[in-house]
């Protein structure tokens, strides 16, 4: 939301998506100072001097919301295949290491540019820096969103234990030379890290641009109890949101149960971290009691179907989560694992993944439920209660789809086609807070060719400086890829997929 478009504008002759209708219907939208102020039949009377936006031949839907992604993944796009989540975590030092400040901004620009061009106007970004989050790094990422023009919640992703310390028995499974080598991969001191986040939150100056900060203890069992609670306290003290990966892989679920004697979600609840400000990413391995807690606390889940499938994490119980009353948003996860930032595709995956789990259609999520998750659900997960819908009082975050694009030939059932057909290629314009940030299929403020040049130079440099880290990761991956599947073979008492 680089600039709120001041003044009045009227969007005329477009077809407005409404999940209650099979086909989008004609309506005009009056936008004043970036906010939808009136919606009415074609020919809506407007004040003198109102600028007109011609939406003839275009379908309008609310900007999509990416409920979970990682901007540091932008420069690591396409690095992973044949990896579990655990192998991805092992690879993190070489696919994301040694980034300069300019690299951090560039990586976020790549993601923000892709999201905007593919109809997304807000994202929840869990951004990692090693060994600590920094004010400069967070500002660089905020600048990237501001320049592209989309809204964001940026949460420094932190831990005070290494992956090797977090997985029960893994350190003992490493040969002595590798045990010594992973010493250097420990995150920084927990108290110093919390102090760094406190400094970031105190100085945060982006709220006016629709870019907010949050806190992300990355994975609960990668945090000591004191550190996890410290993150929760920072979020409470500063009135910001809290986001963490919970039960993403079965390895995590089993590790949590072994460490705490209860599920990860129940442990986080015990620590007082689960509330209306809390978002659990993935939540593939939550059981029914976990879901009830999430619903009772008013917490939300970010469902990342592409990443869950690509990393072999299992099938998210979307129907059960919705039935339990949990707010669900949809995310792409990082480009370092799943590998695009296309919320249309994430919707399509979410729909199909709900349907593949049962032959009983009542256990599926409908196209309308998926659409609501990727708009209103995601908005709530980001703490933007007013967003995700075309209604009076909401920011004018609008996507204009071209009815002459093949995805819409013919136009039978709007929401179904947005979820199951649209892939971003029909996006003609994107408006954020009343400002056009994509016009005629191109970003208004950022030159993608410049991003390409800079990214290629960064790729070459980072490949050279991370060569040793890559060799170490490859040696570690052999052990991890043998040890972790063994841990995942442990029986885990989740009962789901069947309704009673
Ligand atoms: Zn993630």
mmCIF file with all atom_site columns, C-alpha atoms in Angstrom, residues 270-463:
data_model
loop_
_atom_site.group_PDB
_atom_site.id
_atom_site.type_symbol
_atom_site.label_atom_id
_atom_site.label_alt_id
_atom_site.label_comp_id
_atom_site.label_asym_id
_atom_site.label_entity_id
_atom_site.label_seq_id
_atom_site.pdbx_PDB_ins_code
_atom_site.Cartn_x
_atom_site.Cartn_y
_atom_site.Cartn_z
_atom_site.occupancy
_atom_site.B_iso_or_equiv
_atom_site.pdbx_formal_charge
_atom_site.auth_seq_id
_atom_site.auth_comp_id
_atom_site.auth_asym_id
_atom_site.auth_atom_id
_atom_site.pdbx_PDB_model_num
ATOM 1   C CA . UNK A 1 270 ? -0.182  -24.033 28.030  1.00 0.00 ? 270 UNK A CA 1
ATOM 2   C CA . UNK A 1 271 ? 2.382   -21.276 27.439  1.00 0.00 ? 271 UNK A CA 1
ATOM 3   C CA . UNK A 1 272 ? -0.473  -18.838 26.845  1.00 0.00 ? 272 UNK A CA 1
ATOM 4   C CA . UNK A 1 273 ? 0.444   -18.222 23.207  1.00 0.00 ? 273 UNK A CA 1
ATOM 5   C CA . UNK A 1 274 ? -2.811  -19.286 21.522  1.00 0.00 ? 274 UNK A CA 1
ATOM 6   C CA . UNK A 1 275 ? -5.363  -16.487 21.161  1.00 0.00 ? 275 UNK A CA 1
ATOM 7   C CA . UNK A 1 276 ? -7.123  -14.309 18.571  1.00 0.00 ? 276 UNK A CA 1
ATOM 8   C CA . UNK A 1 277 ? -3.765  -12.817 17.556  1.00 0.00 ? 277 UNK A CA 1
ATOM 9   C CA . UNK A 1 278 ? -2.250  -16.264 16.903  1.00 0.00 ? 278 UNK A CA 1
ATOM 10  C CA . UNK A 1 279 ? -1.781  -17.944 13.519  1.00 0.00 ? 279 UNK A CA 1
ATOM 11  C CA . UNK A 1 280 ? -0.626  -21.538 13.183  1.00 0.00 ? 280 UNK A CA 1
ATOM 12  C CA . UNK A 1 281 ? 0.995   -22.291 9.847   1.00 0.00 ? 281 UNK A CA 1
ATOM 13  C CA . UNK A 1 282 ? 0.337   -25.711 8.257   1.00 0.00 ? 282 UNK A CA 1
ATOM 14  C CA . UNK A 1 283 ? -1.356  -27.452 11.231  1.00 0.00 ? 283 UNK A CA 1
ATOM 15  C CA . UNK A 1 284 ? -1.432  -30.690 9.233   1.00 0.00 ? 284 UNK A CA 1
ATOM 16  C CA . UNK A 1 285 ? -0.968  -32.814 12.358  1.00 0.00 ? 285 UNK A CA 1
ATOM 17  C CA . UNK A 1 286 ? -3.416  -31.137 14.706  1.00 0.00 ? 286 UNK A CA 1
ATOM 18  C CA . UNK A 1 287 ? -5.855  -33.502 16.390  1.00 0.00 ? 287 UNK A CA 1
ATOM 19  C CA . UNK A 1 288 ? -9.474  -32.807 17.245  1.00 0.00 ? 288 UNK A CA 1
ATOM 20  C CA . UNK A 1 289 ? -8.687  -31.449 20.716  1.00 0.00 ? 289 UNK A CA 1
ATOM 21  C CA . UNK A 1 290 ? -6.135  -29.071 19.118  1.00 0.00 ? 290 UNK A CA 1
ATOM 22  C CA . UNK A 1 291 ? -8.764  -27.870 16.654  1.00 0.00 ? 291 UNK A CA 1
ATOM 23  C CA . UNK A 1 292 ? -11.240 -27.221 19.447  1.00 0.00 ? 292 UNK A CA 1
ATOM 24  C CA . UNK A 1 293 ? -8.630  -25.167 21.303  1.00 0.00 ? 293 UNK A CA 1
ATOM 25  C CA . UNK A 1 294 ? -7.846  -23.159 18.169  1.00 0.00 ? 294 UNK A CA 1
ATOM 26  C CA . UNK A 1 295 ? -11.543 -22.430 17.643  1.00 0.00 ? 295 UNK A CA 1
ATOM 27  C CA . UNK A 1 296 ? -12.211 -21.589 21.293  1.00 0.00 ? 296 UNK A CA 1
ATOM 28  C CA . UNK A 1 297 ? -9.304  -19.126 21.349  1.00 0.00 ? 297 UNK A CA 1
ATOM 29  C CA . UNK A 1 298 ? -10.343 -17.451 18.075  1.00 0.00 ? 298 UNK A CA 1
ATOM 30  C CA . UNK A 1 299 ? -6.996  -18.375 16.487  1.00 0.00 ? 299 UNK A CA 1
ATOM 31  C CA . UNK A 1 300 ? -6.375  -18.887 12.778  1.00 0.00 ? 300 UNK A CA 1
ATOM 32  C CA . UNK A 1 301 ? -4.610  -21.392 10.581  1.00 0.00 ? 301 UNK A CA 1
ATOM 33  C CA . UNK A 1 302 ? -2.587  -20.704 7.424   1.00 0.00 ? 302 UNK A CA 1
ATOM 34  C CA . UNK A 1 303 ? -3.085  -23.685 5.112   1.00 0.00 ? 303 UNK A CA 1
ATOM 35  C CA . UNK A 1 304 ? -0.252  -24.220 2.613   1.00 0.00 ? 304 UNK A CA 1
ATOM 36  C CA . UNK A 1 305 ? -1.337  -27.066 0.374   1.00 0.00 ? 305 UNK A CA 1
ATOM 37  C CA . UNK A 1 306 ? 1.426   -26.765 -2.250  1.00 0.00 ? 306 UNK A CA 1
ATOM 38  C CA . UNK A 1 307 ? 4.217   -26.876 0.298   1.00 0.00 ? 307 UNK A CA 1
ATOM 39  C CA . UNK A 1 308 ? 2.552   -29.646 2.329   1.00 0.00 ? 308 UNK A CA 1
ATOM 40  C CA . UNK A 1 309 ? 2.364   -31.816 -0.771  1.00 0.00 ? 309 UNK A CA 1
ATOM 41  C CA . UNK A 1 310 ? 5.816   -31.015 -2.112  1.00 0.00 ? 310 UNK A CA 1
ATOM 42  C CA . UNK A 1 311 ? 7.565   -31.674 1.209   1.00 0.00 ? 311 UNK A CA 1
ATOM 43  C CA . UNK A 1 312 ? 5.551   -34.852 1.824   1.00 0.00 ? 312 UNK A CA 1
ATOM 44  C CA . UNK A 1 313 ? 3.934   -33.524 5.003   1.00 0.00 ? 313 UNK A CA 1
ATOM 45  C CA . UNK A 1 314 ? 0.470   -34.976 4.579   1.00 0.00 ? 314 UNK A CA 1
ATOM 46  C CA . UNK A 1 315 ? -3.058  -33.753 4.097   1.00 0.00 ? 315 UNK A CA 1
ATOM 47  C CA . UNK A 1 316 ? -4.506  -30.817 6.008   1.00 0.00 ? 316 UNK A CA 1
ATOM 48  C CA . UNK A 1 317 ? -7.967  -31.609 7.414   1.00 0.00 ? 317 UNK A CA 1
ATOM 49  C CA . UNK A 1 318 ? -9.676  -28.548 5.924   1.00 0.00 ? 318 UNK A CA 1
ATOM 50  C CA . UNK A 1 319 ? -13.268 -29.744 6.325   1.00 0.00 ? 319 UNK A CA 1
ATOM 51  C CA . UNK A 1 320 ? -12.729 -30.636 9.978   1.00 0.00 ? 320 UNK A CA 1
ATOM 52  C CA . UNK A 1 321 ? -10.939 -27.351 10.647  1.00 0.00 ? 321 UNK A CA 1
ATOM 53  C CA . UNK A 1 322 ? -13.801 -25.338 9.116   1.00 0.00 ? 322 UNK A CA 1
ATOM 54  C CA . UNK A 1 323 ? -16.409 -27.421 10.948  1.00 0.00 ? 323 UNK A CA 1
ATOM 55  C CA . UNK A 1 324 ? -14.558 -26.829 14.220  1.00 0.00 ? 324 UNK A CA 1
ATOM 56  C CA . UNK A 1 325 ? -14.952 -23.097 13.593  1.00 0.00 ? 325 UNK A CA 1
ATOM 57  C CA . UNK A 1 326 ? -11.288 -22.242 13.055  1.00 0.00 ? 326 UNK A CA 1
ATOM 58  C CA . UNK A 1 327 ? -10.492 -19.276 10.783  1.00 0.00 ? 327 UNK A CA 1
ATOM 59  C CA . UNK A 1 328 ? -8.555  -20.645 7.803   1.00 0.00 ? 328 UNK A CA 1
ATOM 60  C CA . UNK A 1 329 ? -6.418  -18.616 5.416   1.00 0.00 ? 329 UNK A CA 1
ATOM 61  C CA . UNK A 1 330 ? -4.477  -19.963 2.434   1.00 0.00 ? 330 UNK A CA 1
ATOM 62  C CA . UNK A 1 331 ? -0.764  -19.521 1.843   1.00 0.00 ? 331 UNK A CA 1
ATOM 63  C CA . UNK A 1 332 ? 1.853   -20.386 -0.721  1.00 0.00 ? 332 UNK A CA 1
ATOM 64  C CA . UNK A 1 333 ? 4.658   -20.900 1.801   1.00 0.00 ? 333 UNK A CA 1
ATOM 65  C CA . UNK A 1 334 ? 8.155   -19.934 0.664   1.00 0.00 ? 334 UNK A CA 1
ATOM 66  C CA . UNK A 1 335 ? 9.413   -19.927 -2.903  1.00 0.00 ? 335 UNK A CA 1
ATOM 67  C CA . UNK A 1 336 ? 12.310  -21.964 -1.471  1.00 0.00 ? 336 UNK A CA 1
ATOM 68  C CA . UNK A 1 337 ? 10.049  -24.994 -1.189  1.00 0.00 ? 337 UNK A CA 1
ATOM 69  C CA . UNK A 1 338 ? 6.834   -24.768 -3.150  1.00 0.00 ? 338 UNK A CA 1
ATOM 70  C CA . UNK A 1 339 ? 8.078   -22.714 -5.375  1.00 0.00 ? 339 UNK A CA 1
ATOM 71  C CA . UNK A 1 340 ? 5.801   -20.002 -6.716  1.00 0.00 ? 340 UNK A CA 1
ATOM 72  C CA . UNK A 1 341 ? 3.865   -17.288 -4.898  1.00 0.00 ? 341 UNK A CA 1
ATOM 73  C CA . UNK A 1 342 ? 0.589   -17.853 -6.720  1.00 0.00 ? 342 UNK A CA 1
ATOM 74  C CA . UNK A 1 343 ? -2.440  -17.749 -4.419  1.00 0.00 ? 343 UNK A CA 1
ATOM 75  C CA . UNK A 1 344 ? -4.718  -18.837 -7.279  1.00 0.00 ? 344 UNK A CA 1
ATOM 76  C CA . UNK A 1 345 ? -2.775  -22.064 -7.482  1.00 0.00 ? 345 UNK A CA 1
ATOM 77  C CA . UNK A 1 346 ? -2.820  -22.418 -3.692  1.00 0.00 ? 346 UNK A CA 1
ATOM 78  C CA . UNK A 1 347 ? -6.625  -22.161 -3.799  1.00 0.00 ? 347 UNK A CA 1
ATOM 79  C CA . UNK A 1 348 ? -6.826  -24.821 -6.484  1.00 0.00 ? 348 UNK A CA 1
ATOM 80  C CA . UNK A 1 349 ? -4.561  -27.133 -4.510  1.00 0.00 ? 349 UNK A CA 1
ATOM 81  C CA . UNK A 1 350 ? -6.530  -26.480 -1.303  1.00 0.00 ? 350 UNK A CA 1
ATOM 82  C CA . UNK A 1 351 ? -9.749  -27.453 -3.015  1.00 0.00 ? 351 UNK A CA 1
ATOM 83  C CA . UNK A 1 352 ? -8.388  -30.602 -4.582  1.00 0.00 ? 352 UNK A CA 1
ATOM 84  C CA . UNK A 1 353 ? -6.536  -31.682 -1.453  1.00 0.00 ? 353 UNK A CA 1
ATOM 85  C CA . UNK A 1 354 ? -9.758  -31.455 0.522   1.00 0.00 ? 354 UNK A CA 1
ATOM 86  C CA . UNK A 1 355 ? -11.542 -33.572 -2.078  1.00 0.00 ? 355 UNK A CA 1
ATOM 87  C CA . UNK A 1 356 ? -8.939  -36.296 -2.459  1.00 0.00 ? 356 UNK A CA 1
ATOM 88  C CA . UNK A 1 357 ? -9.292  -37.285 1.224   1.00 0.00 ? 357 UNK A CA 1
ATOM 89  C CA . UNK A 1 358 ? -12.752 -38.790 1.027   1.00 0.00 ? 358 UNK A CA 1
ATOM 90  C CA . UNK A 1 359 ? -15.335 -40.044 -1.474  1.00 0.00 ? 359 UNK A CA 1
ATOM 91  C CA . UNK A 1 360 ? -18.029 -38.396 0.667   1.00 0.00 ? 360 UNK A CA 1
ATOM 92  C CA . UNK A 1 361 ? -18.726 -34.968 -0.804  1.00 0.00 ? 361 UNK A CA 1
ATOM 93  C CA . UNK A 1 362 ? -19.985 -33.657 2.544   1.00 0.00 ? 362 UNK A CA 1
ATOM 94  C CA . UNK A 1 363 ? -16.389 -33.979 3.777   1.00 0.00 ? 363 UNK A CA 1
ATOM 95  C CA . UNK A 1 364 ? -15.062 -31.673 1.073   1.00 0.00 ? 364 UNK A CA 1
ATOM 96  C CA . UNK A 1 365 ? -14.556 -27.921 1.053   1.00 0.00 ? 365 UNK A CA 1
ATOM 97  C CA . UNK A 1 366 ? -16.538 -26.081 -1.603  1.00 0.00 ? 366 UNK A CA 1
ATOM 98  C CA . UNK A 1 367 ? -15.176 -23.547 -4.074  1.00 0.00 ? 367 UNK A CA 1
ATOM 99  C CA . UNK A 1 368 ? -16.928 -20.787 -2.100  1.00 0.00 ? 368 UNK A CA 1
ATOM 100 C CA . UNK A 1 369 ? -15.263 -21.895 1.149   1.00 0.00 ? 369 UNK A CA 1
ATOM 101 C CA . UNK A 1 370 ? -11.854 -21.925 -0.534  1.00 0.00 ? 370 UNK A CA 1
ATOM 102 C CA . UNK A 1 371 ? -12.478 -18.466 -2.028  1.00 0.00 ? 371 UNK A CA 1
ATOM 103 C CA . UNK A 1 372 ? -13.512 -17.092 1.370   1.00 0.00 ? 372 UNK A CA 1
ATOM 104 C CA . UNK A 1 373 ? -10.417 -18.626 2.980   1.00 0.00 ? 373 UNK A CA 1
ATOM 105 C CA . UNK A 1 374 ? -8.116  -16.940 0.438   1.00 0.00 ? 374 UNK A CA 1
ATOM 106 C CA . UNK A 1 375 ? -9.797  -13.556 0.921   1.00 0.00 ? 375 UNK A CA 1
ATOM 107 C CA . UNK A 1 376 ? -11.648 -12.947 4.217   1.00 0.00 ? 376 UNK A CA 1
ATOM 108 C CA . UNK A 1 377 ? -9.979  -15.821 6.100   1.00 0.00 ? 377 UNK A CA 1
ATOM 109 C CA . UNK A 1 378 ? -6.513  -14.650 5.133   1.00 0.00 ? 378 UNK A CA 1
ATOM 110 C CA . UNK A 1 379 ? -7.378  -11.068 6.032   1.00 0.00 ? 379 UNK A CA 1
ATOM 111 C CA . UNK A 1 380 ? -8.404  -12.153 9.518   1.00 0.00 ? 380 UNK A CA 1
ATOM 112 C CA . UNK A 1 381 ? -5.217  -14.220 9.864   1.00 0.00 ? 381 UNK A CA 1
ATOM 113 C CA . UNK A 1 382 ? -3.231  -11.038 9.095   1.00 0.00 ? 382 UNK A CA 1
ATOM 114 C CA . UNK A 1 383 ? -5.277  -9.011  11.564  1.00 0.00 ? 383 UNK A CA 1
ATOM 115 C CA . UNK A 1 384 ? -6.911  -6.956  8.775   1.00 0.00 ? 384 UNK A CA 1
ATOM 116 C CA . UNK A 1 385 ? -10.485 -7.485  9.898   1.00 0.00 ? 385 UNK A CA 1
ATOM 117 C CA . UNK A 1 386 ? -11.956 -5.095  7.342   1.00 0.00 ? 386 UNK A CA 1
ATOM 118 C CA . UNK A 1 387 ? -10.244 -6.587  4.268   1.00 0.00 ? 387 UNK A CA 1
ATOM 119 C CA . UNK A 1 388 ? -10.828 -9.514  1.938   1.00 0.00 ? 388 UNK A CA 1
ATOM 120 C CA . UNK A 1 389 ? -14.224 -8.476  0.614   1.00 0.00 ? 389 UNK A CA 1
ATOM 121 C CA . UNK A 1 390 ? -15.814 -5.936  -1.703  1.00 0.00 ? 390 UNK A CA 1
ATOM 122 C CA . UNK A 1 391 ? -17.984 -4.062  0.763   1.00 0.00 ? 391 UNK A CA 1
ATOM 123 C CA . UNK A 1 392 ? -18.515 -0.536  1.983   1.00 0.00 ? 392 UNK A CA 1
ATOM 124 C CA . UNK A 1 393 ? -15.777 0.437   4.445   1.00 0.00 ? 393 UNK A CA 1
ATOM 125 C CA . UNK A 1 394 ? -13.222 -2.056  3.102   1.00 0.00 ? 394 UNK A CA 1
ATOM 126 C CA . UNK A 1 395 ? -10.028 -0.848  1.438   1.00 0.00 ? 395 UNK A CA 1
ATOM 127 C CA . UNK A 1 396 ? -10.315 -0.847  -2.351  1.00 0.00 ? 396 UNK A CA 1
ATOM 128 C CA . UNK A 1 397 ? -8.034  -3.869  -2.856  1.00 0.00 ? 397 UNK A CA 1
ATOM 129 C CA . UNK A 1 398 ? -9.411  -5.116  -6.152  1.00 0.00 ? 398 UNK A CA 1
ATOM 130 C CA . UNK A 1 399 ? -8.320  -7.488  -8.900  1.00 0.00 ? 399 UNK A CA 1
ATOM 131 C CA . UNK A 1 400 ? -9.628  -7.029  -12.443 1.00 0.00 ? 400 UNK A CA 1
ATOM 132 C CA . UNK A 1 401 ? -9.746  -10.201 -14.569 1.00 0.00 ? 401 UNK A CA 1
ATOM 133 C CA . UNK A 1 402 ? -10.050 -10.077 -18.339 1.00 0.00 ? 402 UNK A CA 1
ATOM 134 C CA . UNK A 1 403 ? -13.145 -11.882 -19.635 1.00 0.00 ? 403 UNK A CA 1
ATOM 135 C CA . UNK A 1 404 ? -11.379 -12.318 -22.974 1.00 0.00 ? 404 UNK A CA 1
ATOM 136 C CA . UNK A 1 405 ? -8.661  -14.436 -21.384 1.00 0.00 ? 405 UNK A CA 1
ATOM 137 C CA . UNK A 1 406 ? -9.008  -18.158 -22.055 1.00 0.00 ? 406 UNK A CA 1
ATOM 138 C CA . UNK A 1 407 ? -9.657  -18.872 -18.375 1.00 0.00 ? 407 UNK A CA 1
ATOM 139 C CA . UNK A 1 408 ? -13.012 -17.110 -18.776 1.00 0.00 ? 408 UNK A CA 1
ATOM 140 C CA . UNK A 1 409 ? -14.165 -18.491 -22.098 1.00 0.00 ? 409 UNK A CA 1
ATOM 141 C CA . UNK A 1 410 ? -16.942 -19.146 -21.349 1.00 0.00 ? 410 UNK A CA 1
ATOM 142 C CA . UNK A 1 411 ? -17.802 -17.536 -18.036 1.00 0.00 ? 411 UNK A CA 1
ATOM 143 C CA . UNK A 1 412 ? -20.123 -20.018 -16.293 1.00 0.00 ? 412 UNK A CA 1
ATOM 144 C CA . UNK A 1 413 ? -19.576 -19.889 -12.531 1.00 0.00 ? 413 UNK A CA 1
ATOM 145 C CA . UNK A 1 414 ? -17.394 -17.074 -11.256 1.00 0.00 ? 414 UNK A CA 1
ATOM 146 C CA . UNK A 1 415 ? -16.108 -18.323 -7.911  1.00 0.00 ? 415 UNK A CA 1
ATOM 147 C CA . UNK A 1 416 ? -15.611 -21.859 -9.193  1.00 0.00 ? 416 UNK A CA 1
ATOM 148 C CA . UNK A 1 417 ? -13.536 -20.487 -12.083 1.00 0.00 ? 417 UNK A CA 1
ATOM 149 C CA . UNK A 1 418 ? -11.486 -18.240 -9.803  1.00 0.00 ? 418 UNK A CA 1
ATOM 150 C CA . UNK A 1 419 ? -10.631 -21.260 -7.638  1.00 0.00 ? 419 UNK A CA 1
ATOM 151 C CA . UNK A 1 420 ? -10.230 -23.963 -10.279 1.00 0.00 ? 420 UNK A CA 1
ATOM 152 C CA . UNK A 1 421 ? -9.345  -22.226 -13.554 1.00 0.00 ? 421 UNK A CA 1
ATOM 153 C CA . UNK A 1 422 ? -7.694  -18.890 -12.903 1.00 0.00 ? 422 UNK A CA 1
ATOM 154 C CA . UNK A 1 423 ? -3.909  -19.029 -12.638 1.00 0.00 ? 423 UNK A CA 1
ATOM 155 C CA . UNK A 1 424 ? -3.054  -15.338 -12.758 1.00 0.00 ? 424 UNK A CA 1
ATOM 156 C CA . UNK A 1 425 ? -2.863  -15.098 -16.537 1.00 0.00 ? 425 UNK A CA 1
ATOM 157 C CA . UNK A 1 426 ? -6.183  -13.233 -16.767 1.00 0.00 ? 426 UNK A CA 1
ATOM 158 C CA . UNK A 1 427 ? -5.125  -10.520 -14.292 1.00 0.00 ? 427 UNK A CA 1
ATOM 159 C CA . UNK A 1 428 ? -5.387  -7.197  -16.149 1.00 0.00 ? 428 UNK A CA 1
ATOM 160 C CA . UNK A 1 429 ? -5.171  -4.683  -13.291 1.00 0.00 ? 429 UNK A CA 1
ATOM 161 C CA . UNK A 1 430 ? -4.669  -4.795  -9.544  1.00 0.00 ? 430 UNK A CA 1
ATOM 162 C CA . UNK A 1 431 ? -5.674  -1.970  -7.228  1.00 0.00 ? 431 UNK A CA 1
ATOM 163 C CA . UNK A 1 432 ? -4.467  -1.669  -3.632  1.00 0.00 ? 432 UNK A CA 1
ATOM 164 C CA . UNK A 1 433 ? -6.101  0.931   -1.380  1.00 0.00 ? 433 UNK A CA 1
ATOM 165 C CA . UNK A 1 434 ? -7.448  2.604   -4.505  1.00 0.00 ? 434 UNK A CA 1
ATOM 166 C CA . UNK A 1 435 ? -4.047  2.836   -6.230  1.00 0.00 ? 435 UNK A CA 1
ATOM 167 C CA . UNK A 1 436 ? -3.356  0.865   -9.385  1.00 0.00 ? 436 UNK A CA 1
ATOM 168 C CA . UNK A 1 437 ? -0.250  -1.232  -8.676  1.00 0.00 ? 437 UNK A CA 1
ATOM 169 C CA . UNK A 1 438 ? -0.676  -3.462  -11.753 1.00 0.00 ? 438 UNK A CA 1
ATOM 170 C CA . UNK A 1 439 ? -1.957  -1.922  -14.959 1.00 0.00 ? 439 UNK A CA 1
ATOM 171 C CA . UNK A 1 440 ? -2.472  -3.868  -18.186 1.00 0.00 ? 440 UNK A CA 1
ATOM 172 C CA . UNK A 1 441 ? -0.613  -6.843  -16.735 1.00 0.00 ? 441 UNK A CA 1
ATOM 173 C CA . UNK A 1 442 ? 2.516   -4.928  -15.675 1.00 0.00 ? 442 UNK A CA 1
ATOM 174 C CA . UNK A 1 443 ? 3.706   -3.626  -12.320 1.00 0.00 ? 443 UNK A CA 1
ATOM 175 C CA . UNK A 1 444 ? 3.330   0.136   -12.114 1.00 0.00 ? 444 UNK A CA 1
ATOM 176 C CA . UNK A 1 445 ? 6.247   0.847   -9.748  1.00 0.00 ? 445 UNK A CA 1
ATOM 177 C CA . UNK A 1 446 ? 8.822   -1.919  -10.173 1.00 0.00 ? 446 UNK A CA 1
ATOM 178 C CA . UNK A 1 447 ? 10.755  -2.985  -13.264 1.00 0.00 ? 447 UNK A CA 1
ATOM 179 C CA . UNK A 1 448 ? 10.812  -6.769  -13.403 1.00 0.00 ? 448 UNK A CA 1
ATOM 180 C CA . UNK A 1 449 ? 13.748  -6.741  -15.849 1.00 0.00 ? 449 UNK A CA 1
ATOM 181 C CA . UNK A 1 450 ? 15.831  -4.930  -13.245 1.00 0.00 ? 450 UNK A CA 1
ATOM 182 C CA . UNK A 1 451 ? 14.869  -7.587  -10.683 1.00 0.00 ? 451 UNK A CA 1
ATOM 183 C CA . UNK A 1 452 ? 15.987  -10.268 -13.144 1.00 0.00 ? 452 UNK A CA 1
ATOM 184 C CA . UNK A 1 453 ? 19.398  -8.649  -13.659 1.00 0.00 ? 453 UNK A CA 1
ATOM 185 C CA . UNK A 1 454 ? 19.997  -8.124  -9.961  1.00 0.00 ? 454 UNK A CA 1
ATOM 186 C CA . UNK A 1 455 ? 18.773  -11.599 -9.035  1.00 0.00 ? 455 UNK A CA 1
ATOM 187 C CA . UNK A 1 456 ? 21.082  -13.271 -11.535 1.00 0.00 ? 456 UNK A CA 1
ATOM 188 C CA . UNK A 1 457 ? 24.084  -11.393 -10.143 1.00 0.00 ? 457 UNK A CA 1
ATOM 189 C CA . UNK A 1 458 ? 23.055  -12.266 -6.584  1.00 0.00 ? 458 UNK A CA 1
ATOM 190 C CA . UNK A 1 459 ? 22.542  -15.908 -7.470  1.00 0.00 ? 459 UNK A CA 1
ATOM 191 C CA . UNK A 1 460 ? 26.036  -16.241 -8.889  1.00 0.00 ? 460 UNK A CA 1
ATOM 192 C CA . UNK A 1 461 ? 27.673  -14.515 -5.913  1.00 0.00 ? 461 UNK A CA 1
ATOM 193 C CA . UNK A 1 462 ? 25.656  -16.438 -3.297  1.00 0.00 ? 462 UNK A CA 1
ATOM 194 C CA . UNK A 1 463 ? 26.351  -19.761 -4.976  1.00 0.00 ? 463 UNK A CA 1
#
